[in-house]
Amino acid sequence: MSEQATLQHLKTVTASLEAGTTSQIRYLLNGALPAQDVARLLESSPPRERQLLWDLIDNTNEGEILQYLTEDISIPFLKKMDTKQLLAVSEQFETDDLADMLQHLPETIVKEVLASMSAQNRLRVEALLSYPEDSAGGLMNTDTITIRPNITVDIVFRFLRRHNKLPDMTDNLLVVSRSDRFLGTLPLTKLLVADTSSTIREIMDTETTVITANTSASEVAQLFEKLDLVSAPVIDEKSGKLLGRITIDDVVDVIRDEAEHSMLSMAGLEDDEDTFSPVMKTTRRRAVWLGINLITAFIASYVIGLFQGTLDQVVALAILMPIVASMGGIAGSQVLTLVIRGIALGQIGSTNTRWLLNREIIVGILNGILWATVVAILTAFWFDNLEIAYIIAGAIMINLLFAAMTGTLLPIALNRLGIDPALAGSVILTTVTDVVGFLSFLGLATIFLI
Amino acid sequence: MSEQATLQHLKTVTASLEAGTTSQIRYLLNGALPAQDVARLLESSPPRERQLLWDLIDNTNEGEILQYLTEDISIPFLKKMDTKQLLAVSEQFETDDLADMLQHLPETIVKEVLASMSAQNRLRVEALLSYPEDSAGGLMNTDTITIRPNITVDIVFRFLRRHNKLPDMTDNLLVVSRSDRFLGTLPLTKLLVADTSSTIREIMDTETTVITANTSASEVAQLFEKLDLVSAPVIDEKSGKLLGRITIDDVVDVIRDEAEHSMLSMAGLEDDEDTFSPVMKTTRRRAVWLGINLITAFIASYVIGLFQGTLDQVVALAILMPIVASMGGIAGSQVLTLVIRGIALGQIGSTNTRWLLNREIIVGILNGILWATVVAILTAFWFDNLEIAYIIAGAIMINLLFAAMTGTLLPIALNRLGIDPALAGSVILTTVTDVVGFLSFLGLATIFLI
């Protein structure tokens, strides 16, 4: 379903909801549309409509749809369910999604859900629960097809034919020892062209990329992107035992989340933020960010306040001072954005930081000369005052230089300190460019005008 | 290779470059490191080092490495090659990458490269060249394995065994008619469990998602994400003929580019921006953005200038006015970012715009009340002046309200007009929040104080 189609369905559903005719919606939600599309409809609906739609979904379909919802939306639905419903839903989950879900539910309910499962499945889910959600262990599934190295291709074919269906995204069979130690992979593309009398040991790949369970989700994503993987085995670092496999569909989610993370954080928004979250939740989250930025604004005002006497004498300064701060802010945030992306892509390290800083300083000076001249000329004509023109040109030069240095070094420093540069970077940068902007402009004016 | 590993290799290489000992680097670049890692090293290097490294790469390895470089980096290398080198390199390219590359080279060279190819490959590449780079036709590869519907599973197995190797990411065989019309897919996971005497027609999937060649890359990415595809057939819309297939590795690039696009555009940076692009290129690109924002800054200053008389009488206004503008800017950019992401995800349409606008207005009022009160109290103490406290509270309320409305409606309107909201949105929003901020604060002050 394309964007247009989602919005079209949304129109139909909204019209039916307004008209109070639910039979068509029931039909759409329970089978006529695939679960992924229903999830998109729910994500594109305001809270009240979302709840109405959810109530129209049959219990037997809830599990599949929940797997496609972002957590911001699925957790509230799960929390409202009683244990019996949760048990029913959990049966429809894949093991990795089930483990993610359980991490958000109360301990007592988790125990009941686990107790209701088959011993084998319980062990699998408990194993997954022991890994953080954003690690390879948290991303993996346990639906591997394993074979032994000493059998022949022919026997593998016969073994596979005993299945009704192989798991989705099976591109490799995983070769393990009697004690479950991972030995190598056998890509289906290789199996299909192999001589039927060869043994697996002869044809398997042993130089496969293996991922240890504690690898971070971000590193997993980089490996998948770099090596064009469809799935990769996950092993226990110590024992070398096969634990499960990660498939590209889960990795694509990591990649999208990571790429979105910087943009959302720079505006103080949460990852996975629900576009249609209700008023009070939104107000609370936004208030925090506004409060933090208010501190920045008051610091800037305090700096201006230092020059009250100067402003009192030359009102033109008050008119022009936002230009200096704003040019610094824009220049700085360009550098900041570029460096934050460079860090996220793993491009920036100790060997090239100095080059980057030098380039940004030179770019800052060149653009400083260009725009300081433009602003100076405009100012000279506007206020018919050459002195103020020189002063604003100097202040813009100084501020663009500080913006270049702060934009480059701040995110690198924050990253080394383990602070997310996308979240803290923009606030600190604005503080610097505001303070330096007002300080240099009003300071120079105080020295040369008064 | 993880981030750490790239940066570690970068250190080794940089140290060797500085010491002038190139033998170890040659070894690393020509075989010891996989092509993807060499590409990452190049992307993480400043221009001079990048060129030095490139010169150390053997001609026979250049083609593979070029495929992994972003175009901002690969095109300059390609443009410096003579026709003979280009021909050698093009032989190592996959057809889709070759078509992308040719689009950036002069007509005469394209002709020579095409003329040097086998008739079959030339036809394939010419077909690809006829589609835009950001369409399904531009994304697809022609390495499909096709079978006829009337043969049996057993014959398919024998047919496959005649290959030395199946193409990477082959998860489906594509079933076509005698005239190459697409009929359905046969997933390998289904083939492997099928009865060997069944015919393909009996077991093939006919409800496969097919993609027409003119589908946009963005829609292709949505389909892959939604349906968890590894590969999908591309057909000609009119004839229904199979043209090729798209694989998830190319789609992952589209997903990352799309997710990064908004963040980079909001800072006026280009997609695929080279982190280490040289000084003059960087200066020119940044200058444009600074110039556009300077217009915004001058508009804001003009508005302040309207109240010169008021500022002359009450200098406290000059000190406080940036707070009003800044709070509006922060609140507005939060809404803007959220809506831009919602539009990119296809969540926002005519049915929910009104709800979104209402929510943002209410959130704006609630946060307005909260922060207007806080600012008023702080102002009252700072300047010992209740009137100014009331005025700044009123101005913040007004500006947060405008910020909420502009942040919601502006990107939706820009999107309808076919203008990229991520690129134009932040500039226009800042203009609005600056103008409204200064106008309301200084305007209220002029009415009530003077």
mmCIF file of C-alpha atoms in Angstrom, chain A residues 93-235:
data_model
loop_
_atom_site.group_PDB
_atom_site.id
_atom_site.type_symbol
_atom_site.label_atom_id
_atom_site.label_comp_id
_atom_site.label_asym_id
_atom_site.label_seq_id
_atom_site.Cartn_x
_atom_site.Cartn_y
_atom_site.Cartn_z
ATOM 1 C CA PHE A 93 4.248 -13.215 18.328
ATOM 2 C CA GLU A 94 7.648 -14.131 17.002
ATOM 3 C CA THR A 95 10.068 -14.796 19.833
ATOM 4 C CA ASP A 96 12.075 -11.568 19.442
ATOM 5 C CA ASP A 97 8.953 -9.387 19.400
ATOM 6 C CA LEU A 98 7.565 -11.293 22.372
ATOM 7 C CA ALA A 99 10.731 -10.632 24.374
ATOM 8 C CA ASP A 100 10.567 -6.924 23.501
ATOM 9 C CA MET A 101 6.928 -6.812 24.576
ATOM 10 C CA LEU A 102 7.504 -8.581 27.876
ATOM 11 C CA GLN A 103 10.162 -6.058 28.868
ATOM 12 C CA HIS A 104 7.420 -3.455 29.183
ATOM 13 C CA LEU A 105 4.958 -5.485 31.250
ATOM 14 C CA PRO A 106 4.784 -6.054 35.025
ATOM 15 C CA GLU A 107 6.852 -8.932 36.454
ATOM 16 C CA THR A 108 3.814 -10.986 37.567
ATOM 17 C CA ILE A 109 2.282 -10.959 34.104
ATOM 18 C CA VAL A 110 5.605 -11.862 32.477
ATOM 19 C CA LYS A 111 5.785 -14.906 34.767
ATOM 20 C CA GLU A 112 2.263 -16.002 33.815
ATOM 21 C CA VAL A 113 2.949 -15.619 30.106
ATOM 22 C CA LEU A 114 6.189 -17.582 30.398
ATOM 23 C CA ALA A 115 4.515 -20.303 32.446
ATOM 24 C CA SER A 116 1.869 -20.777 29.765
ATOM 25 C CA MET A 117 4.414 -21.469 27.029
ATOM 26 C CA SER A 118 5.922 -24.744 25.932
ATOM 27 C CA ALA A 119 9.213 -25.540 27.695
ATOM 28 C CA GLN A 120 11.187 -25.033 24.482
ATOM 29 C CA ASN A 121 9.643 -21.654 23.684
ATOM 30 C CA ARG A 122 9.971 -20.509 27.285
ATOM 31 C CA LEU A 123 13.698 -21.255 27.265
ATOM 32 C CA ARG A 124 14.068 -19.323 24.012
ATOM 33 C CA VAL A 125 12.222 -16.269 25.243
ATOM 34 C CA GLU A 126 14.023 -16.316 28.588
ATOM 35 C CA ALA A 127 17.319 -16.411 26.712
ATOM 36 C CA LEU A 128 16.244 -13.380 24.634
ATOM 37 C CA LEU A 129 15.079 -11.519 27.740
ATOM 38 C CA SER A 130 18.590 -11.728 29.155
ATOM 39 C CA TYR A 131 19.930 -9.446 26.377
ATOM 40 C CA PRO A 132 19.326 -5.690 26.075
ATOM 41 C CA GLU A 133 16.758 -4.758 23.407
ATOM 42 C CA ASP A 134 19.367 -2.825 21.394
ATOM 43 C CA SER A 135 21.901 -5.630 21.189
ATOM 44 C CA ALA A 136 22.280 -8.490 18.718
ATOM 45 C CA GLY A 137 20.787 -10.798 21.351
ATOM 46 C CA GLY A 138 17.716 -8.584 21.557
ATOM 47 C CA LEU A 139 17.345 -8.409 17.779
ATOM 48 C CA MET A 140 17.687 -12.089 17.047
ATOM 49 C CA ASN A 141 15.077 -14.717 16.357
ATOM 50 C CA THR A 142 15.398 -18.392 17.169
ATOM 51 C CA ASP A 143 13.836 -19.740 13.964
ATOM 52 C CA THR A 144 17.087 -21.171 12.577
ATOM 53 C CA ILE A 145 17.353 -24.284 10.455
ATOM 54 C CA THR A 146 20.441 -26.169 11.551
ATOM 55 C CA ILE A 147 22.250 -29.086 9.935
ATOM 56 C CA ARG A 148 25.304 -31.214 10.768
ATOM 57 C CA PRO A 149 28.498 -31.008 8.697
ATOM 58 C CA ASN A 150 28.893 -34.722 8.026
ATOM 59 C CA ILE A 151 25.688 -35.287 6.037
ATOM 60 C CA THR A 152 25.383 -35.076 2.246
ATOM 61 C CA VAL A 153 23.542 -32.513 0.137
ATOM 62 C CA ASP A 154 21.055 -35.189 -0.808
ATOM 63 C CA ILE A 155 20.148 -35.786 2.834
ATOM 64 C CA VAL A 156 19.751 -32.049 3.370
ATOM 65 C CA PHE A 157 17.226 -31.929 0.540
ATOM 66 C CA ARG A 158 15.299 -34.803 2.084
ATOM 67 C CA PHE A 159 15.494 -33.166 5.531
ATOM 68 C CA LEU A 160 14.160 -29.878 4.182
ATOM 69 C CA ARG A 161 11.314 -31.582 2.346
ATOM 70 C CA ARG A 162 10.025 -32.794 5.702
ATOM 71 C CA HIS A 163 9.173 -29.166 6.570
ATOM 72 C CA ASN A 164 5.882 -27.691 5.487
ATOM 73 C CA LYS A 165 7.459 -24.316 5.059
ATOM 74 C CA LEU A 166 10.837 -22.801 5.778
ATOM 75 C CA PRO A 167 10.936 -19.630 7.914
ATOM 76 C CA ASP A 168 10.754 -16.341 5.984
ATOM 77 C CA MET A 169 14.090 -14.817 5.029
ATOM 78 C CA THR A 170 15.879 -18.156 5.199
ATOM 79 C CA ASP A 171 18.831 -17.622 2.890
ATOM 80 C CA ASN A 172 21.269 -19.827 4.797
ATOM 81 C CA LEU A 173 21.191 -23.135 6.620
ATOM 82 C CA LEU A 174 23.357 -22.993 9.722
ATOM 83 C CA VAL A 175 25.887 -25.766 10.261
ATOM 84 C CA VAL A 176 26.435 -26.738 13.907
ATOM 85 C CA SER A 177 28.319 -29.418 15.814
ATOM 86 C CA ARG A 178 26.664 -32.046 17.995
ATOM 87 C CA SER A 179 27.028 -29.639 20.946
ATOM 88 C CA ASP A 180 25.406 -26.779 18.980
ATOM 89 C CA ARG A 181 28.657 -24.972 18.332
ATOM 90 C CA PHE A 182 28.404 -22.846 15.181
ATOM 91 C CA LEU A 183 30.620 -24.168 12.363
ATOM 92 C CA GLY A 184 29.550 -22.336 9.218
ATOM 93 C CA THR A 185 26.715 -21.492 6.866
ATOM 94 C CA LEU A 186 25.325 -23.120 3.785
ATOM 95 C CA PRO A 187 23.655 -20.514 1.552
ATOM 96 C CA LEU A 188 20.612 -21.875 -0.279
ATOM 97 C CA THR A 189 22.082 -20.430 -3.474
ATOM 98 C CA LYS A 190 25.067 -22.739 -2.958
ATOM 99 C CA LEU A 191 23.041 -25.750 -1.853
ATOM 100 C CA LEU A 192 20.963 -25.589 -5.021
ATOM 101 C CA VAL A 193 23.946 -25.768 -7.370
ATOM 102 C CA ALA A 194 25.890 -28.345 -5.324
ATOM 103 C CA ASP A 195 26.641 -31.911 -6.295
ATOM 104 C CA THR A 196 24.109 -34.040 -4.379
ATOM 105 C CA SER A 197 26.770 -36.434 -3.130
ATOM 106 C CA SER A 198 29.010 -33.756 -1.568
ATOM 107 C CA THR A 199 29.048 -33.480 2.187
ATOM 108 C CA ILE A 200 28.090 -30.233 3.858
ATOM 109 C CA ARG A 201 31.585 -29.896 5.317
ATOM 110 C CA GLU A 202 32.965 -29.752 1.773
ATOM 111 C CA ILE A 203 30.729 -26.988 0.532
ATOM 112 C CA MET A 204 29.821 -24.881 3.573
ATOM 113 C CA ASP A 205 31.147 -21.336 4.066
ATOM 114 C CA THR A 206 33.311 -21.132 7.153
ATOM 115 C CA GLU A 207 34.329 -17.507 6.753
ATOM 116 C CA THR A 208 30.833 -16.270 7.456
ATOM 117 C CA THR A 209 30.328 -13.116 9.451
ATOM 118 C CA VAL A 210 29.183 -14.236 12.889
ATOM 119 C CA ILE A 211 27.695 -11.812 15.332
ATOM 120 C CA THR A 212 28.170 -12.226 19.069
ATOM 121 C CA ALA A 213 25.079 -11.712 21.212
ATOM 122 C CA ASN A 214 26.402 -8.610 22.956
ATOM 123 C CA THR A 215 27.199 -6.695 19.736
ATOM 124 C CA SER A 216 25.322 -3.371 19.669
ATOM 125 C CA ALA A 217 22.345 -3.015 17.318
ATOM 126 C CA SER A 218 24.129 -0.139 15.637
ATOM 127 C CA GLU A 219 27.169 -2.284 14.798
ATOM 128 C CA VAL A 220 24.863 -5.048 13.549
ATOM 129 C CA ALA A 221 23.244 -2.538 11.189
ATOM 130 C CA GLN A 222 26.639 -1.415 9.899
ATOM 131 C CA LEU A 223 27.645 -5.018 9.197
ATOM 132 C CA PHE A 224 24.422 -5.770 7.332
ATOM 133 C CA GLU A 225 24.742 -2.598 5.258
ATOM 134 C CA LYS A 226 28.379 -3.153 4.450
ATOM 135 C CA LEU A 227 28.197 -6.848 3.613
ATOM 136 C CA ASP A 228 24.734 -6.818 2.009
ATOM 137 C CA LEU A 229 23.486 -9.540 4.344
ATOM 138 C CA VAL A 230 19.968 -10.975 4.420
ATOM 139 C CA SER A 231 20.507 -12.863 7.671
ATOM 140 C CA ALA A 232 23.406 -13.566 10.005
ATOM 141 C CA PRO A 233 23.930 -16.129 12.770
ATOM 142 C CA VAL A 234 24.236 -14.952 16.374
ATOM 143 C CA ILE A 235 26.524 -16.908 18.687
#
